[in-house]
């Protein structure tokens, strides 16, 4: 069963999560090339086109024929489309000056771009010139170049789709330099709509510019749709494919990004007729794929070909700075930034790339420094402030987050992510707080105070357990944000690098949804277990300076949850072991954020926990802590394992698998011989089995030199194996008396014969024997608990409690077992156990008045008046219309006062 810690969110408030929409859109569409639009096909097949016009049109729409590119002019256009910025055609004087200048701009040869535009007066030429000047840090000149274009647009003197689109691109540059009033955004979108819908429906650069503009506003759902429109008009447009890949990287969809990278490389190779050709745009986003996973040593080789060919390409140089930053080498990072500044003085781009990469890696202090420096260079450019606001929100510095996001709202009210986050921070600033030594609990005023007041004592107990185990205390209090419902929780976790259902940790902040029942809630859950899991993240991230492999922090969190591994998890792990589908050390990190199948995320949690358990058992409890310290120093996983464990990460996985097989056997799993082998032998020995099958299998086994039982696990059988019967099972048990599969089957046959009748003593014996051998299976405990609950007497009650407790410690979403144990314990006058289980029921269902009343009653019987008062006071808040609670509270307080 997938636990609450693992399930993906199923109900997300659309208005706040529109920025997450491309995750599903991109994955659903994969990397399929859209069909060419019908209107493009009609235009290409128009009978009135001259051969030259047909070649021009095919080139423009990215469906050229080889002979179309014999023209240097058309080949230069095609080279720009596929991103072949160093194609010889782009140095040919027969190519348009604007195309040659555009290519130089993309390569980073900005002075050359300006030289090529001398005397050119088109709007496109002026836009390219402004962009080159911006890249050179000559911002005033760039702004001056855009002024006349803006005037022409305002006077509506442009009548071609190309001019309108180039005008919008110029306005985007001006917005980066000087900021953008709201009217400019409306103007740009209306101009693009006019170019696309009125002047030329086939002019795909309008759709591309719209996609880029929407992406800049973090309106990614609409950006994805615009990209799809581009590719239906020009399936070879490398910039559209690259933007789609960038969105995939943003949402941890690395498979899609990788597939797009392969597609773009193949496109470049076909265009150049050279198997060694590559796409620089693919290199850029593939480097980000690795940076997003904090793997700078893998990012660098992906970026190297582009830097070798285009040593001045600004986006590549900015990524190189980010790579050094994720190596946590600040001196090299600063040196890299200085080199960038020498080419583009005053540019914020490299600083922004570094800050964004560090923020993604949760290096909050360093990231904030670089983002603030980027924002200071261009005070009216929103992206650094957006990232800074989100960073501060995740690190729990609300005032700084609000300041940054309010500034963004002034500069760019259309940025979806910033607007949503500002709504959230303004909401959080209205919340009440209560504090203990190590925690601050923040909650919405009202009924949530009932739960918040109960949280501090368990939280401090959690701190003691976790900080002792990890041998570390965070340097600041951890903020627990108790979100009132799933809608607000979904808003709170937007942009985190995983999917969460009810709780999530950013390090110093843990957000959780209040465990309530209703249409706006995910339901009740064991919040103490969940927060203990999340607090392990907080402590391990603190000890490692947020430099810890994803699987390792999750493994530590599950290991220290204090819960039992459930049966479905055991079966999932054993199946992965048997089918050789356990993740390797790279796959397990990806499985958390980009699962390929439904069970991947659950397996990643479970396998990580299992590997951590193996590490502690084989290498000692200090081994994980020593690894954490090396991660804090910036060592990569394989280096750290070599140092602490004395083996490589690959060898660790090998030893883990050997250990795991042995442990699975102790669970009563992986029984030998297997049921398949037993049934195989029985089939061969059965007089009614087909003779030809026996002969064929015997021949098969002799050919392989195997025992017949060995064939059972290897042969692909073309006939049915004999089905187990009660008689067969009894016979097998004579030879294998502790075989868990056989004990289970025997119990199942017995229960089937009994039907709905009560258990016989023999059935009870069989269930207990099975439970003792395969202790991870809850089935016998459920059946035995039901049986003993129907019996009378103290002994039956005690036996029922035994099996109910087994079920309760594994239950995460319902207080039903705890409630029943509390009832039985009270009947046995075991008030301590009754109180403990009644209290657990309130921790799973803190807003359930019935659970509060039950624990208050038991507390009164124990003369624990403090506990009773706390729960009766909660009832006053939960059921304000019931005067009985107020009267009981007044009497209890009077009783306590008289007692004192």
PDB file of N, CA, C and O in Angstrom, residues 226-281:
ATOM      1  N   UNK A 226       1.381  27.134 -26.894  1.00  0.00           N
ATOM      2  CA  UNK A 226       1.973  27.953 -27.948  1.00  0.00           C
ATOM      3  C   UNK A 226       3.122  27.212 -28.633  1.00  0.00           C
ATOM      4  O   UNK A 226       3.294  27.304 -29.861  1.00  0.00           O
ATOM      5  N   UNK A 227       3.916  26.471 -27.871  1.00  0.00           N
ATOM      6  CA  UNK A 227       4.999  25.670 -28.463  1.00  0.00           C
ATOM      7  C   UNK A 227       4.420  24.644 -29.426  1.00  0.00           C
ATOM      8  O   UNK A 227       4.947  24.422 -30.525  1.00  0.00           O
ATOM      9  N   UNK A 228       3.337  24.005 -29.025  1.00  0.00           N
ATOM     10  CA  UNK A 228       2.695  23.015 -29.896  1.00  0.00           C
ATOM     11  C   UNK A 228       2.258  23.676 -31.211  1.00  0.00           C
ATOM     12  O   UNK A 228       2.406  23.102 -32.291  1.00  0.00           O
ATOM     13  N   UNK A 229       1.755  24.887 -31.108  1.00  0.00           N
ATOM     14  CA  UNK A 229       1.349  25.607 -32.326  1.00  0.00           C
ATOM     15  C   UNK A 229       2.547  25.891 -33.224  1.00  0.00           C
ATOM     16  O   UNK A 229       2.448  25.792 -34.451  1.00  0.00           O
ATOM     17  N   UNK A 230       3.669  26.254 -32.615  1.00  0.00           N
ATOM     18  CA  UNK A 230       4.874  26.497 -33.413  1.00  0.00           C
ATOM     19  C   UNK A 230       5.255  25.245 -34.185  1.00  0.00           C
ATOM     20  O   UNK A 230       5.512  25.281 -35.398  1.00  0.00           O
ATOM     21  N   UNK A 231       5.300  24.119 -33.496  1.00  0.00           N
ATOM     22  CA  UNK A 231       5.785  22.885 -34.109  1.00  0.00           C
ATOM     23  C   UNK A 231       4.824  22.347 -35.160  1.00  0.00           C
ATOM     24  O   UNK A 231       5.244  21.596 -36.050  1.00  0.00           O
ATOM     25  N   UNK A 232       3.563  22.724 -35.100  1.00  0.00           N
ATOM     26  CA  UNK A 232       2.632  22.340 -36.159  1.00  0.00           C
ATOM     27  C   UNK A 232       2.843  23.187 -37.409  1.00  0.00           C
ATOM     28  O   UNK A 232       2.484  22.784 -38.509  1.00  0.00           O
ATOM     29  N   UNK A 233       3.460  24.351 -37.221  1.00  0.00           N
ATOM     30  CA  UNK A 233       3.775  25.211 -38.360  1.00  0.00           C
ATOM     31  C   UNK A 233       5.203  25.033 -38.850  1.00  0.00           C
ATOM     32  O   UNK A 233       5.509  25.318 -40.009  1.00  0.00           O
ATOM     33  N   UNK A 234       6.085  24.576 -37.952  1.00  0.00           N
ATOM     34  CA  UNK A 234       7.492  24.351 -38.308  1.00  0.00           C
ATOM     35  C   UNK A 234       8.062  23.278 -37.396  1.00  0.00           C
ATOM     36  O   UNK A 234       8.570  23.577 -36.306  1.00  0.00           O
ATOM     37  N   UNK A 235       8.007  22.020 -37.805  1.00  0.00           N
ATOM     38  CA  UNK A 235       8.476  20.928 -36.937  1.00  0.00           C
ATOM     39  C   UNK A 235       9.981  20.914 -36.723  1.00  0.00           C
ATOM     40  O   UNK A 235      10.478  20.155 -35.888  1.00  0.00           O
ATOM     41  N   UNK A 236      10.736  21.737 -37.447  1.00  0.00           N
ATOM     42  CA  UNK A 236      12.193  21.769 -37.314  1.00  0.00           C
ATOM     43  C   UNK A 236      12.684  22.906 -36.429  1.00  0.00           C
ATOM     44  O   UNK A 236      13.893  23.107 -36.297  1.00  0.00           O
ATOM     45  N   UNK A 237      11.761  23.644 -35.828  1.00  0.00           N
ATOM     46  CA  UNK A 237      12.160  24.821 -35.050  1.00  0.00           C
ATOM     47  C   UNK A 237      12.861  24.406 -33.760  1.00  0.00           C
ATOM     48  O   UNK A 237      12.232  23.989 -32.782  1.00  0.00           O
ATOM     49  N   UNK A 238      14.182  24.529 -33.759  1.00  0.00           N
ATOM     50  CA  UNK A 238      14.970  24.080 -32.610  1.00  0.00           C
ATOM     51  C   UNK A 238      14.671  24.899 -31.364  1.00  0.00           C
ATOM     52  O   UNK A 238      14.677  24.365 -30.244  1.00  0.00           O
ATOM     53  N   UNK A 239      14.389  26.170 -31.516  1.00  0.00           N
ATOM     54  CA  UNK A 239      14.109  26.996 -30.338  1.00  0.00           C
ATOM     55  C   UNK A 239      12.828  26.556 -29.649  1.00  0.00           C
ATOM     56  O   UNK A 239      12.729  26.587 -28.419  1.00  0.00           O
ATOM     57  N   UNK A 240      11.828  26.144 -30.431  1.00  0.00           N
ATOM     58  CA  UNK A 240      10.582  25.667 -29.829  1.00  0.00           C
ATOM     59  C   UNK A 240      10.826  24.355 -29.077  1.00  0.00           C
ATOM     60  O   UNK A 240      10.367  24.172 -27.948  1.00  0.00           O
ATOM     61  N   UNK A 241      11.554  23.431 -29.718  1.00  0.00           N
ATOM     62  CA  UNK A 241      11.869  22.178 -29.049  1.00  0.00           C
ATOM     63  C   UNK A 241      12.677  22.434 -27.781  1.00  0.00           C
ATOM     64  O   UNK A 241      12.445  21.804 -26.733  1.00  0.00           O
ATOM     65  N   UNK A 242      13.630  23.348 -27.856  1.00  0.00           N
ATOM     66  CA  UNK A 242      14.474  23.630 -26.689  1.00  0.00           C
ATOM     67  C   UNK A 242      13.659  24.229 -25.550  1.00  0.00           C
ATOM     68  O   UNK A 242      13.877  23.898 -24.374  1.00  0.00           O
ATOM     69  N   UNK A 243      12.709  25.104 -25.882  1.00  0.00           N
ATOM     70  CA  UNK A 243      11.874  25.685 -24.833  1.00  0.00           C
ATOM     71  C   UNK A 243      11.022  24.608 -24.179  1.00  0.00           C
ATOM     72  O   UNK A 243      10.828  24.604 -22.959  1.00  0.00           O
ATOM     73  N   UNK A 244      10.524  23.692 -24.986  1.00  0.00           N
ATOM     74  CA  UNK A 244       9.752  22.587 -24.429  1.00  0.00           C
ATOM     75  C   UNK A 244      10.627  21.734 -23.503  1.00  0.00           C
ATOM     76  O   UNK A 244      10.184  21.278 -22.446  1.00  0.00           O
ATOM     77  N   UNK A 245      11.871  21.531 -23.889  1.00  0.00           N
ATOM     78  CA  UNK A 245      12.791  20.777 -23.030  1.00  0.00           C
ATOM     79  C   UNK A 245      13.085  21.532 -21.732  1.00  0.00           C
ATOM     80  O   UNK A 245      13.178  20.930 -20.655  1.00  0.00           O
ATOM     81  N   UNK A 246      13.248  22.845 -21.830  1.00  0.00           N
ATOM     82  CA  UNK A 246      13.504  23.639 -20.626  1.00  0.00           C
ATOM     83  C   UNK A 246      12.353  23.487 -19.630  1.00  0.00           C
ATOM     84  O   UNK A 246      12.569  23.373 -18.418  1.00  0.00           O
ATOM     85  N   UNK A 247      11.125  23.483 -20.144  1.00  0.00           N
ATOM     86  CA  UNK A 247       9.973  23.271 -19.272  1.00  0.00           C
ATOM     87  C   UNK A 247      10.037  21.890 -18.624  1.00  0.00           C
ATOM     88  O   UNK A 247       9.718  21.723 -17.446  1.00  0.00           O
ATOM     89  N   UNK A 248      10.444  20.898 -19.406  1.00  0.00           N
ATOM     90  CA  UNK A 248      10.565  19.549 -18.860  1.00  0.00           C
ATOM     91  C   UNK A 248      11.603  19.507 -17.739  1.00  0.00           C
ATOM     92  O   UNK A 248      11.389  18.873 -16.703  1.00  0.00           O
ATOM     93  N   UNK A 249      12.721  20.190 -17.931  1.00  0.00           N
ATOM     94  CA  UNK A 249      13.756  20.224 -16.896  1.00  0.00           C
ATOM     95  C   UNK A 249      13.222  20.912 -15.644  1.00  0.00           C
ATOM     96  O   UNK A 249      13.461  20.455 -14.517  1.00  0.00           O
ATOM     97  N   UNK A 250      12.480  22.005 -15.834  1.00  0.00           N
ATOM     98  CA  UNK A 250      11.926  22.728 -14.688  1.00  0.00           C
ATOM     99  C   UNK A 250      11.076  21.815 -13.817  1.00  0.00           C
ATOM    100  O   UNK A 250      11.035  21.971 -12.595  1.00  0.00           O
ATOM    101  N   UNK A 251      10.390  20.862 -14.454  1.00  0.00           N
ATOM    102  CA  UNK A 251       9.488  19.981 -13.720  1.00  0.00           C
ATOM    103  C   UNK A 251      10.047  18.572 -13.583  1.00  0.00           C
ATOM    104  O   UNK A 251       9.306  17.607 -13.445  1.00  0.00           O
ATOM    105  N   UNK A 252      11.370  18.461 -13.659  1.00  0.00           N
ATOM    106  CA  UNK A 252      12.074  17.210 -13.371  1.00  0.00           C
ATOM    107  C   UNK A 252      11.706  16.082 -14.327  1.00  0.00           C
ATOM    108  O   UNK A 252      11.861  14.910 -13.997  1.00  0.00           O
ATOM    109  N   UNK A 253      11.247  16.427 -15.513  1.00  0.00           N
ATOM    110  CA  UNK A 253      10.927  15.409 -16.520  1.00  0.00           C
ATOM    111  C   UNK A 253      12.149  15.233 -17.409  1.00  0.00           C
ATOM    112  O   UNK A 253      12.189  15.680 -18.550  1.00  0.00           O
ATOM    113  N   UNK A 254      13.148  14.572 -16.871  1.00  0.00           N
ATOM    114  CA  UNK A 254      14.439  14.481 -17.547  1.00  0.00           C
ATOM    115  C   UNK A 254      14.395  13.556 -18.758  1.00  0.00           C
ATOM    116  O   UNK A 254      15.154  13.739 -19.705  1.00  0.00           O
ATOM    117  N   UNK A 255      13.524  12.572 -18.727  1.00  0.00           N
ATOM    118  CA  UNK A 255      13.429  11.668 -19.872  1.00  0.00           C
ATOM    119  C   UNK A 255      12.976  12.416 -21.121  1.00  0.00           C
ATOM    120  O   UNK A 255      13.511  12.215 -22.209  1.00  0.00           O
ATOM    121  N   UNK A 256      11.964  13.271 -20.965  1.00  0.00           N
ATOM    122  CA  UNK A 256      11.485  14.028 -22.107  1.00  0.00           C
ATOM    123  C   UNK A 256      12.560  14.991 -22.610  1.00  0.00           C
ATOM    124  O   UNK A 256      12.783  15.113 -23.813  1.00  0.00           O
ATOM    125  N   UNK A 257      13.229  15.666 -21.682  1.00  0.00           N
ATOM    126  CA  UNK A 257      14.294  16.576 -22.089  1.00  0.00           C
ATOM    127  C   UNK A 257      15.398  15.827 -22.833  1.00  0.00           C
ATOM    128  O   UNK A 257      15.897  16.298 -23.869  1.00  0.00           O
ATOM    129  N   UNK A 258      15.755  14.659 -22.340  1.00  0.00           N
ATOM    130  CA  UNK A 258      16.801  13.866 -22.997  1.00  0.00           C
ATOM    131  C   UNK A 258      16.366  13.441 -24.388  1.00  0.00           C
ATOM    132  O   UNK A 258      17.155  13.496 -25.349  1.00  0.00           O
ATOM    133  N   UNK A 259      15.119  13.025 -24.513  1.00  0.00           N
ATOM    134  CA  UNK A 259      14.606  12.615 -25.829  1.00  0.00           C
ATOM    135  C   UNK A 259      14.595  13.789 -26.809  1.00  0.00           C
ATOM    136  O   UNK A 259      14.911  13.631 -27.992  1.00  0.00           O
ATOM    137  N   UNK A 260      14.262  14.972 -26.315  1.00  0.00           N
ATOM    138  CA  UNK A 260      14.295  16.156 -27.184  1.00  0.00           C
ATOM    139  C   UNK A 260      15.731  16.471 -27.577  1.00  0.00           C
ATOM    140  O   UNK A 260      16.011  16.854 -28.730  1.00  0.00           O
ATOM    141  N   UNK A 261      16.661  16.322 -26.638  1.00  0.00           N
ATOM    142  CA  UNK A 261      18.067  16.539 -26.967  1.00  0.00           C
ATOM    143  C   UNK A 261      18.536  15.612 -28.074  1.00  0.00           C
ATOM    144  O   UNK A 261      19.237  16.034 -29.004  1.00  0.00           O
ATOM    145  N   UNK A 262      18.137  14.354 -27.989  1.00  0.00           N
ATOM    146  CA  UNK A 262      18.491  13.403 -29.045  1.00  0.00           C
ATOM    147  C   UNK A 262      17.849  13.795 -30.375  1.00  0.00           C
ATOM    148  O   UNK A 262      18.474  13.674 -31.438  1.00  0.00           O
ATOM    149  N   UNK A 263      16.637  14.276 -30.315  1.00  0.00           N
ATOM    150  CA  UNK A 263      15.943  14.699 -31.537  1.00  0.00           C
ATOM    151  C   UNK A 263      16.656  15.885 -32.184  1.00  0.00           C
ATOM    152  O   UNK A 263      16.857  15.924 -33.402  1.00  0.00           O
ATOM    153  N   UNK A 264      17.072  16.850 -31.364  1.00  0.00           N
ATOM    154  CA  UNK A 264      17.746  18.026 -31.913  1.00  0.00           C
ATOM    155  C   UNK A 264      19.131  17.679 -32.458  1.00  0.00           C
ATOM    156  O   UNK A 264      19.558  18.221 -33.481  1.00  0.00           O
ATOM    157  N   UNK A 265      19.845  16.793 -31.777  1.00  0.00           N
ATOM    158  CA  UNK A 265      21.139  16.352 -32.308  1.00  0.00           C
ATOM    159  C   UNK A 265      20.960  15.655 -33.656  1.00  0.00           C
ATOM    160  O   UNK A 265      21.738  15.883 -34.600  1.00  0.00           O
ATOM    161  N   UNK A 266      19.944  14.805 -33.747  1.00  0.00           N
ATOM    162  CA  UNK A 266      19.674  14.104 -35.012  1.00  0.00           C
ATOM    163  C   UNK A 266      19.302  15.100 -36.107  1.00  0.00           C
ATOM    164  O   UNK A 266      19.723  14.960 -37.270  1.00  0.00           O
ATOM    165  N   UNK A 267      18.541  16.119 -35.744  1.00  0.00           N
ATOM    166  CA  UNK A 267      18.155  17.152 -36.706  1.00  0.00           C
ATOM    167  C   UNK A 267      19.392  17.889 -37.217  1.00  0.00           C
ATOM    168  O   UNK A 267      19.540  18.141 -38.427  1.00  0.00           O
ATOM    169  N   UNK A 268      20.301  18.220 -36.298  1.00  0.00           N
ATOM    170  CA  UNK A 268      21.536  18.903 -36.685  1.00  0.00           C
ATOM    171  C   UNK A 268      22.396  18.021 -37.590  1.00  0.00           C
ATOM    172  O   UNK A 268      23.012  18.498 -38.553  1.00  0.00           O
ATOM    173  N   UNK A 269      22.448  16.722 -37.274  1.00  0.00           N
ATOM    174  CA  UNK A 269      23.257  15.803 -38.074  1.00  0.00           C
ATOM    175  C   UNK A 269      22.698  15.637 -39.478  1.00  0.00           C
ATOM    176  O   UNK A 269      23.457  15.588 -40.462  1.00  0.00           O
ATOM    177  N   UNK A 270      21.376  15.568 -39.599  1.00  0.00           N
ATOM    178  CA  UNK A 270      20.769  15.463 -40.926  1.00  0.00           C
ATOM    179  C   UNK A 270      21.010  16.744 -41.727  1.00  0.00           C
ATOM    180  O   UNK A 270      21.303  16.706 -42.910  1.00  0.00           O
ATOM    181  N   UNK A 271      20.890  17.867 -41.054  1.00  0.00           N
ATOM    182  CA  UNK A 271      21.070  19.140 -41.756  1.00  0.00           C
ATOM    183  C   UNK A 271      22.509  19.282 -42.255  1.00  0.00           C
ATOM    184  O   UNK A 271      22.752  19.692 -43.386  1.00  0.00           O
ATOM    185  N   UNK A 272      23.469  18.928 -41.397  1.00  0.00           N
ATOM    186  CA  UNK A 272      24.875  19.083 -41.758  1.00  0.00           C
ATOM    187  C   UNK A 272      25.405  17.901 -42.553  1.00  0.00           C
ATOM    188  O   UNK A 272      26.517  17.982 -43.089  1.00  0.00           O
ATOM    189  N   UNK A 273      24.623  16.820 -42.622  1.00  0.00           N
ATOM    190  CA  UNK A 273      25.088  15.562 -43.233  1.00  0.00           C
ATOM    191  C   UNK A 273      26.412  15.142 -42.592  1.00  0.00           C
ATOM    192  O   UNK A 273      27.370  14.796 -43.271  1.00  0.00           O
ATOM    193  N   UNK A 274      26.402  15.194 -41.260  1.00  0.00           N
ATOM    194  CA  UNK A 274      27.622  14.910 -40.493  1.00  0.00           C
ATOM    195  C   UNK A 274      27.204  14.260 -39.181  1.00  0.00           C
ATOM    196  O   UNK A 274      26.500  14.862 -38.371  1.00  0.00           O
ATOM    197  N   UNK A 275      27.654  13.020 -38.970  1.00  0.00           N
ATOM    198  CA  UNK A 275      27.272  12.293 -37.764  1.00  0.00           C
ATOM    199  C   UNK A 275      27.861  12.899 -36.498  1.00  0.00           C
ATOM    200  O   UNK A 275      27.429  12.559 -35.383  1.00  0.00           O
ATOM    201  N   UNK A 276      28.836  13.771 -36.641  1.00  0.00           N
ATOM    202  CA  UNK A 276      29.441  14.404 -35.467  1.00  0.00           C
ATOM    203  C   UNK A 276      28.798  15.748 -35.120  1.00  0.00           C
ATOM    204  O   UNK A 276      29.176  16.371 -34.120  1.00  0.00           O
ATOM    205  N   UNK A 277      27.864  16.178 -35.947  1.00  0.00           N
ATOM    206  CA  UNK A 277      27.204  17.459 -35.674  1.00  0.00           C
ATOM    207  C   UNK A 277      26.373  17.341 -34.392  1.00  0.00           C
ATOM    208  O   UNK A 277      25.937  16.256 -34.003  1.00  0.00           O
ATOM    209  N   UNK A 278      26.155  18.456 -33.731  1.00  0.00           N
ATOM    210  CA  UNK A 278      25.388  18.454 -32.483  1.00  0.00           C
ATOM    211  C   UNK A 278      24.577  19.739 -32.406  1.00  0.00           C
ATOM    212  O   UNK A 278      24.820  20.709 -33.137  1.00  0.00           O
ATOM    213  N   UNK A 279      23.631  19.753 -31.505  1.00  0.00           N
ATOM    214  CA  UNK A 279      22.802  20.941 -31.306  1.00  0.00           C
ATOM    215  C   UNK A 279      23.279  21.696 -30.075  1.00  0.00           C
ATOM    216  O   UNK A 279      23.226  21.162 -28.962  1.00  0.00           O
ATOM    217  N   UNK A 280      23.727  22.927 -30.216  1.00  0.00           N
ATOM    218  CA  UNK A 280      24.134  23.685 -29.024  1.00  0.00           C
ATOM    219  C   UNK A 280      22.961  23.939 -28.081  1.00  0.00           C
ATOM    220  O   UNK A 280      23.154  23.991 -26.863  1.00  0.00           O
ATOM    221  N   UNK A 281      21.759  24.084 -28.645  1.00  0.00           N
ATOM    222  CA  UNK A 281      20.598  24.294 -27.777  1.00  0.00           C
ATOM    223  C   UNK A 281      20.351  23.064 -26.909  1.00  0.00           C
ATOM    224  O   UNK A 281      19.993  23.178 -25.733  1.00  0.00           O
TER     225      UNK A 281
END
